[in-house]
CSV table of N, CA and C in Angstrom, one decimal:
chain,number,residue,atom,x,y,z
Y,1,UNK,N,-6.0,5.9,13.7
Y,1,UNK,CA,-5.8,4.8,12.7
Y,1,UNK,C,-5.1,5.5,11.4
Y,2,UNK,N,-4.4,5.0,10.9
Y,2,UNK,CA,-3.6,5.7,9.8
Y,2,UNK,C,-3.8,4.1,8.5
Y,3,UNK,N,-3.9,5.2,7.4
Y,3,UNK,CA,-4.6,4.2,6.5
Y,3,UNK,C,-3.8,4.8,4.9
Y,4,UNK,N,-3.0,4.1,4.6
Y,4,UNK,CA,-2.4,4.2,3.2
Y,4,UNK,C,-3.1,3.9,2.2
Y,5,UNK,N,-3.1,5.0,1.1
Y,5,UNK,CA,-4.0,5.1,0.2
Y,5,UNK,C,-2.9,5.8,-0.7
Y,6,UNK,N,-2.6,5.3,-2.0
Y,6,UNK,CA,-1.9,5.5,-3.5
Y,6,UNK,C,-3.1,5.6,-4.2
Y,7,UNK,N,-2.6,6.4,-5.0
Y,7,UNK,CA,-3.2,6.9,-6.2
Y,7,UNK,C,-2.3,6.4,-8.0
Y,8,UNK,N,-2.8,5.7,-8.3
Y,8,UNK,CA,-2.1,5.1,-9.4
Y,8,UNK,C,-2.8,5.2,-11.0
Y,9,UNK,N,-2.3,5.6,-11.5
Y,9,UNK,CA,-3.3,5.7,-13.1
Y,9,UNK,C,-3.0,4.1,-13.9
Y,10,UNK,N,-4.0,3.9,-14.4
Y,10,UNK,CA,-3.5,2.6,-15.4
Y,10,UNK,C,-4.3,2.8,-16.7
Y,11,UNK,N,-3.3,1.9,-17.6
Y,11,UNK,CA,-3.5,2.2,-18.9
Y,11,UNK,C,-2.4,3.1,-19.6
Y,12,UNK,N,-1.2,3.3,-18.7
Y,12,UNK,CA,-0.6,4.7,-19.5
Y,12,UNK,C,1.1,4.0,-18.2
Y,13,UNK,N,2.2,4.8,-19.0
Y,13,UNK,CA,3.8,4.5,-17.9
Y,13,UNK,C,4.3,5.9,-18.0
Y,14,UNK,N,2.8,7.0,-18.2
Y,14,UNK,CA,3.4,8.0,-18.0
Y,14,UNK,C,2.7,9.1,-16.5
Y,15,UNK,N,3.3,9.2,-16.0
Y,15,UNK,CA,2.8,10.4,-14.9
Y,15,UNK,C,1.2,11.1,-15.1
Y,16,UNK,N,0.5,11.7,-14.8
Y,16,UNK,CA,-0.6,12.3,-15.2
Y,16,UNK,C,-1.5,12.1,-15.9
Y,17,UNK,N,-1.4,10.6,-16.6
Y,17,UNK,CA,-2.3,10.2,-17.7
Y,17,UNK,C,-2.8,8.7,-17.2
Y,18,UNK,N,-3.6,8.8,-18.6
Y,18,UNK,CA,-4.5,7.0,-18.2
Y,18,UNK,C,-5.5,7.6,-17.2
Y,19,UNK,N,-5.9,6.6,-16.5
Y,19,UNK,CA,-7.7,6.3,-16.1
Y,19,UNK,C,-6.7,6.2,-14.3
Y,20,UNK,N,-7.0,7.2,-13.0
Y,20,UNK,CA,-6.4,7.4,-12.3
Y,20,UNK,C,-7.8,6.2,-11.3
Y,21,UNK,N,-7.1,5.8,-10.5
Y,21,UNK,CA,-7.9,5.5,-9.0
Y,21,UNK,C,-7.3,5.2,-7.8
Y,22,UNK,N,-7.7,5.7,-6.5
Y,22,UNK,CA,-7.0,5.3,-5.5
Y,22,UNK,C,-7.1,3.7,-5.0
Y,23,UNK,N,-6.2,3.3,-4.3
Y,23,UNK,CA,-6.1,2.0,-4.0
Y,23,UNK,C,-5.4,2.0,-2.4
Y,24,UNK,N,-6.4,1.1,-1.7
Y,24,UNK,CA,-6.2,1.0,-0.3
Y,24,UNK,C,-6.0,-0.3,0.3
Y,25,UNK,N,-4.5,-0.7,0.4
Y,25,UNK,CA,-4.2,-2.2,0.9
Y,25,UNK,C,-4.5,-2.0,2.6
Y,26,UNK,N,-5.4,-2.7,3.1
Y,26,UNK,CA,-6.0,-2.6,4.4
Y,26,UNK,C,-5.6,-4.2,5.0
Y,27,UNK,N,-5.0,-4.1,6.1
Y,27,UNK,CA,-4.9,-5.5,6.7
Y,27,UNK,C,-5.8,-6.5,7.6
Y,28,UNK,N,-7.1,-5.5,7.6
Y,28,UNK,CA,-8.2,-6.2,7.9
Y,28,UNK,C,-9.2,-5.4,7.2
Y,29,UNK,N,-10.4,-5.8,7.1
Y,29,UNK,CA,-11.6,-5.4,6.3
Y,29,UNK,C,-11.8,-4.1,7.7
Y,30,UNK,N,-12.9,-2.7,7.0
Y,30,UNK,CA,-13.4,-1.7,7.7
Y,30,UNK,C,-15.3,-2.1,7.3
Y,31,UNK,N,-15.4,-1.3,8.1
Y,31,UNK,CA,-17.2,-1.6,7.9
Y,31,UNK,C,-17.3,-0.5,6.7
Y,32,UNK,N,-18.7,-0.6,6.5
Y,32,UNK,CA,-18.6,-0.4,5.1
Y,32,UNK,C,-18.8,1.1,5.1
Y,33,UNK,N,-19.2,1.9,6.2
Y,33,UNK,CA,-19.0,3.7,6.7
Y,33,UNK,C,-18.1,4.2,5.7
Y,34,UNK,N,-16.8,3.4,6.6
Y,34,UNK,CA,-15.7,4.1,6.7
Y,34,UNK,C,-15.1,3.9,5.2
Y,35,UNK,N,-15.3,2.4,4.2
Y,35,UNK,CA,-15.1,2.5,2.9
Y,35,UNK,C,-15.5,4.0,2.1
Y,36,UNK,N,-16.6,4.2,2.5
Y,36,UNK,CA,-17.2,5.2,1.8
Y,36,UNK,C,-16.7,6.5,2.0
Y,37,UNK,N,-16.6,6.8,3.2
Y,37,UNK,CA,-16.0,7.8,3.5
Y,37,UNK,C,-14.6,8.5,2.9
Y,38,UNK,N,-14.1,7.0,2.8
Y,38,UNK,CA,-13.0,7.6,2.4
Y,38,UNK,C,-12.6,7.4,0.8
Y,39,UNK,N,-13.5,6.8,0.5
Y,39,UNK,CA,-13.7,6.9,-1.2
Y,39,UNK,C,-14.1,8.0,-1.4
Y,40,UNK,N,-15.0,8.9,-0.9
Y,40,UNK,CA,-15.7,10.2,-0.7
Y,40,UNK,C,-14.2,11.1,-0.7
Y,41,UNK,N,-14.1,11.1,0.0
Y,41,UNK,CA,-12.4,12.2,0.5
Y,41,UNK,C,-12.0,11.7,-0.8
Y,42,UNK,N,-11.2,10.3,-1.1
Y,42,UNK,CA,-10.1,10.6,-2.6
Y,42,UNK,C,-11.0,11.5,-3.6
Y,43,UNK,N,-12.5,11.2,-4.0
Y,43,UNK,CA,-13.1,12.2,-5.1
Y,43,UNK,C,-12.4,11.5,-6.4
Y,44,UNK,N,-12.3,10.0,-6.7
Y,44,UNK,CA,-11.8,9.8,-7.8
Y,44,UNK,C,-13.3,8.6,-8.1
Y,45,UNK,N,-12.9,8.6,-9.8
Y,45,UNK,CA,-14.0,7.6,-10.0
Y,45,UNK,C,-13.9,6.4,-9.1
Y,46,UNK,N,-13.3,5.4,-8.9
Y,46,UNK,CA,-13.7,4.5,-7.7
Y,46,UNK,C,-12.1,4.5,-6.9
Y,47,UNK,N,-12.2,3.9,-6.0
Y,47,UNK,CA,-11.1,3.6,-5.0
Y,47,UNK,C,-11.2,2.6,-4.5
Y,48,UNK,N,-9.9,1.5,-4.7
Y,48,UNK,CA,-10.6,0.0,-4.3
Y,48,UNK,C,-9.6,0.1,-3.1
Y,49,UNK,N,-10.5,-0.9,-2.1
Y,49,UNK,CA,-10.1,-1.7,-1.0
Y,49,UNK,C,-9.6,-3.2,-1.1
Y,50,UNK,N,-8.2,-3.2,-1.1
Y,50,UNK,CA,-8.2,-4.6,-1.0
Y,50,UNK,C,-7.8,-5.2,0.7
Y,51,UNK,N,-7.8,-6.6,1.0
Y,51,UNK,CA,-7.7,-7.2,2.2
Y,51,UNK,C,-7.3,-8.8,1.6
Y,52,UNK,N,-6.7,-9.1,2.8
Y,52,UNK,CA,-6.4,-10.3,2.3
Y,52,UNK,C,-7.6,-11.5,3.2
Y,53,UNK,N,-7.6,-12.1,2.3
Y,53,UNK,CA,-8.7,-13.3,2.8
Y,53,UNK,C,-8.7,-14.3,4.0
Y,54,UNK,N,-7.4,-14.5,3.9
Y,54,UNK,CA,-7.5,-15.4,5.4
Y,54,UNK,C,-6.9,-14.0,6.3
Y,55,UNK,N,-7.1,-13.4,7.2
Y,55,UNK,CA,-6.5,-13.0,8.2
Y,55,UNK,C,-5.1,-12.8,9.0
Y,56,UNK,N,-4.4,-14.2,9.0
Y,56,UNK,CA,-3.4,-13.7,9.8
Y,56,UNK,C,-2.4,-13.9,7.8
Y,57,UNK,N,-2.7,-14.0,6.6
Y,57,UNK,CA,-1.9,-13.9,6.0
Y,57,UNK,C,-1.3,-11.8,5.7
Y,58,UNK,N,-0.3,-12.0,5.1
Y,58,UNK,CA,0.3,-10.6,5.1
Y,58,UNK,C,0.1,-10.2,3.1
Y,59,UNK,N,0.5,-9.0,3.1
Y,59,UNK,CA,0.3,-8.7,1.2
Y,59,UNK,C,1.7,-9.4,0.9
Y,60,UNK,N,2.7,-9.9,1.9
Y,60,UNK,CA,3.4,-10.0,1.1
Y,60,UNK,C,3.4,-12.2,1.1
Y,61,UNK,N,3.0,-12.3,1.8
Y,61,UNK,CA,3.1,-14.3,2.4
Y,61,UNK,C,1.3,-14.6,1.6
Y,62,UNK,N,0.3,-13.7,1.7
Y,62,UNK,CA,-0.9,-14.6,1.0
Y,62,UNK,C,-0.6,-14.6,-0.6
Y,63,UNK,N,-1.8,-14.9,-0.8
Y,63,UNK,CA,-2.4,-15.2,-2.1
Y,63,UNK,C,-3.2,-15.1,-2.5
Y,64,UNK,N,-4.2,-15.3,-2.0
Y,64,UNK,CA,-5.7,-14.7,-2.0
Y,64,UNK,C,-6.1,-13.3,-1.1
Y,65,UNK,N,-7.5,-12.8,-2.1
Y,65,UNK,CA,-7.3,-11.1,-1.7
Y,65,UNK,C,-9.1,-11.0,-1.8
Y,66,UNK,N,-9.3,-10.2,-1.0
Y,66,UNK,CA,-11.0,-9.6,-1.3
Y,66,UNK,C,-10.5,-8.2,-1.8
Y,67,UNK,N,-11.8,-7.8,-2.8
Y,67,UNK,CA,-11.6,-6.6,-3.3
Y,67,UNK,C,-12.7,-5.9,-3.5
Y,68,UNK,N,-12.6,-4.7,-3.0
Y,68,UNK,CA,-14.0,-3.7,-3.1
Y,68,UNK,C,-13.9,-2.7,-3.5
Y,69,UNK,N,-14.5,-2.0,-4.4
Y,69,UNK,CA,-14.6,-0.4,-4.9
Y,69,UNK,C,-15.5,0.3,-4.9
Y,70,UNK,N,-15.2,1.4,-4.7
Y,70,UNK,CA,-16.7,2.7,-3.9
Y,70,UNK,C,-16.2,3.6,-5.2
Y,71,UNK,N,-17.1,4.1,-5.6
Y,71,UNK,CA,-17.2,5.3,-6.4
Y,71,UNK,C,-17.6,6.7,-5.3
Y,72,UNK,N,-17.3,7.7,-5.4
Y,72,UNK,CA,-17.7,8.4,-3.9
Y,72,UNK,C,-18.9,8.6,-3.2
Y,73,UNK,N,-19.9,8.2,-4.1
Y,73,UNK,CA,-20.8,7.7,-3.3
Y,73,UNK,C,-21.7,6.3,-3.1
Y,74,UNK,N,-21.2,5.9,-3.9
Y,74,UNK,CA,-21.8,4.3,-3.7
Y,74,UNK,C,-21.1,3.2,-4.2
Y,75,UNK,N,-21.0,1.8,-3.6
Y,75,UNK,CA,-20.3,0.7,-3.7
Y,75,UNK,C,-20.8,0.4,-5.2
Y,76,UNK,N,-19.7,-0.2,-5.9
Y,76,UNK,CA,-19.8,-1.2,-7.3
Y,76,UNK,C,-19.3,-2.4,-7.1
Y,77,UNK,N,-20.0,-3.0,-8.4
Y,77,UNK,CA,-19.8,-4.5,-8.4
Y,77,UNK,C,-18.3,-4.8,-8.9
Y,78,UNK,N,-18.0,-3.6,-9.7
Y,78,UNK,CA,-16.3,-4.2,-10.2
Y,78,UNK,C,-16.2,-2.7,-11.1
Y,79,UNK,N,-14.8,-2.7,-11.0
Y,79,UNK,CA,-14.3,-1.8,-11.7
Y,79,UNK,C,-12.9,-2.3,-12.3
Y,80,UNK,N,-12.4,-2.1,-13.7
Y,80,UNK,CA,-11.4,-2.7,-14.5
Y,80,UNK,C,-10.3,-1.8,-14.1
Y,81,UNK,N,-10.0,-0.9,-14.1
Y,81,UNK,CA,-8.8,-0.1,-14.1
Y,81,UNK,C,-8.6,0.3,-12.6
Y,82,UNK,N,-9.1,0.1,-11.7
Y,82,UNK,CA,-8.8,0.4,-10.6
Y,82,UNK,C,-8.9,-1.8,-9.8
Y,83,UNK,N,-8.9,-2.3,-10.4
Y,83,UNK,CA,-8.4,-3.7,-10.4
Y,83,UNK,C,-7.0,-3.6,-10.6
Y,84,UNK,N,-6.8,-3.3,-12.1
Y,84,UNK,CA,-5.6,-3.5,-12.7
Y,84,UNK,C,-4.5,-2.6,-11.8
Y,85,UNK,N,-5.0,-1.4,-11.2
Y,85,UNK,CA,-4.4,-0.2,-10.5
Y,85,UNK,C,-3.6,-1.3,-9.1
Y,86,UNK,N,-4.6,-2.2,-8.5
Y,86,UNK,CA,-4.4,-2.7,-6.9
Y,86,UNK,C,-3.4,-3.8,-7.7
Y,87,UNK,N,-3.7,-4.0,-8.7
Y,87,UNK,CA,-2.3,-5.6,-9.2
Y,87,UNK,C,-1.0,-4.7,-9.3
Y,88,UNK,N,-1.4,-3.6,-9.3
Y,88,UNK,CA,0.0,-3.2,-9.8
Y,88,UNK,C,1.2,-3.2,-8.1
């Protein structure tokens, strides 16, 4: 399985700076292991998972999104800059 994960800072339009987190557009939801795991591996304050809500929609045809963030070791309820990181 091969799984795209960006690393994006927000808050800043410069390289290196601002509040960094990874962001992982996934085309179906992972159980919740494997979120962790791999929030674990980036090692950044959180890394969000997005997916899209209905299923057969795509990132580029939906509109609606679920969104999840792991800190590397445990799930949060929300995180602001790694939101704004997945809008980008």
């Amino acid at each position: 399985m091969e799984i795209q994960v960006f690393t994006m800072d927000s808050f800043t339009n410069l390289p290196f700076k601002g509040n960094p987190a990874a962001v992982c557009p996934l085309a179906h939801e992972l159980n919740d292991d494997l979120y962790q795991k791999i929030a674990a591996e980036m090692n950044l304050s959180e890394t969000a998972f997005v997916t899209p809500i209905n299923p057969s929609d795509t990132f580029t045809s939906g509109s609606r999104f679920c969104l999840r963030w792991f800190t590397p070791t445990v799930e949060v309820n929300l995180c602001g800059h790694a939101t704004l990181a997945t809008a980008a």
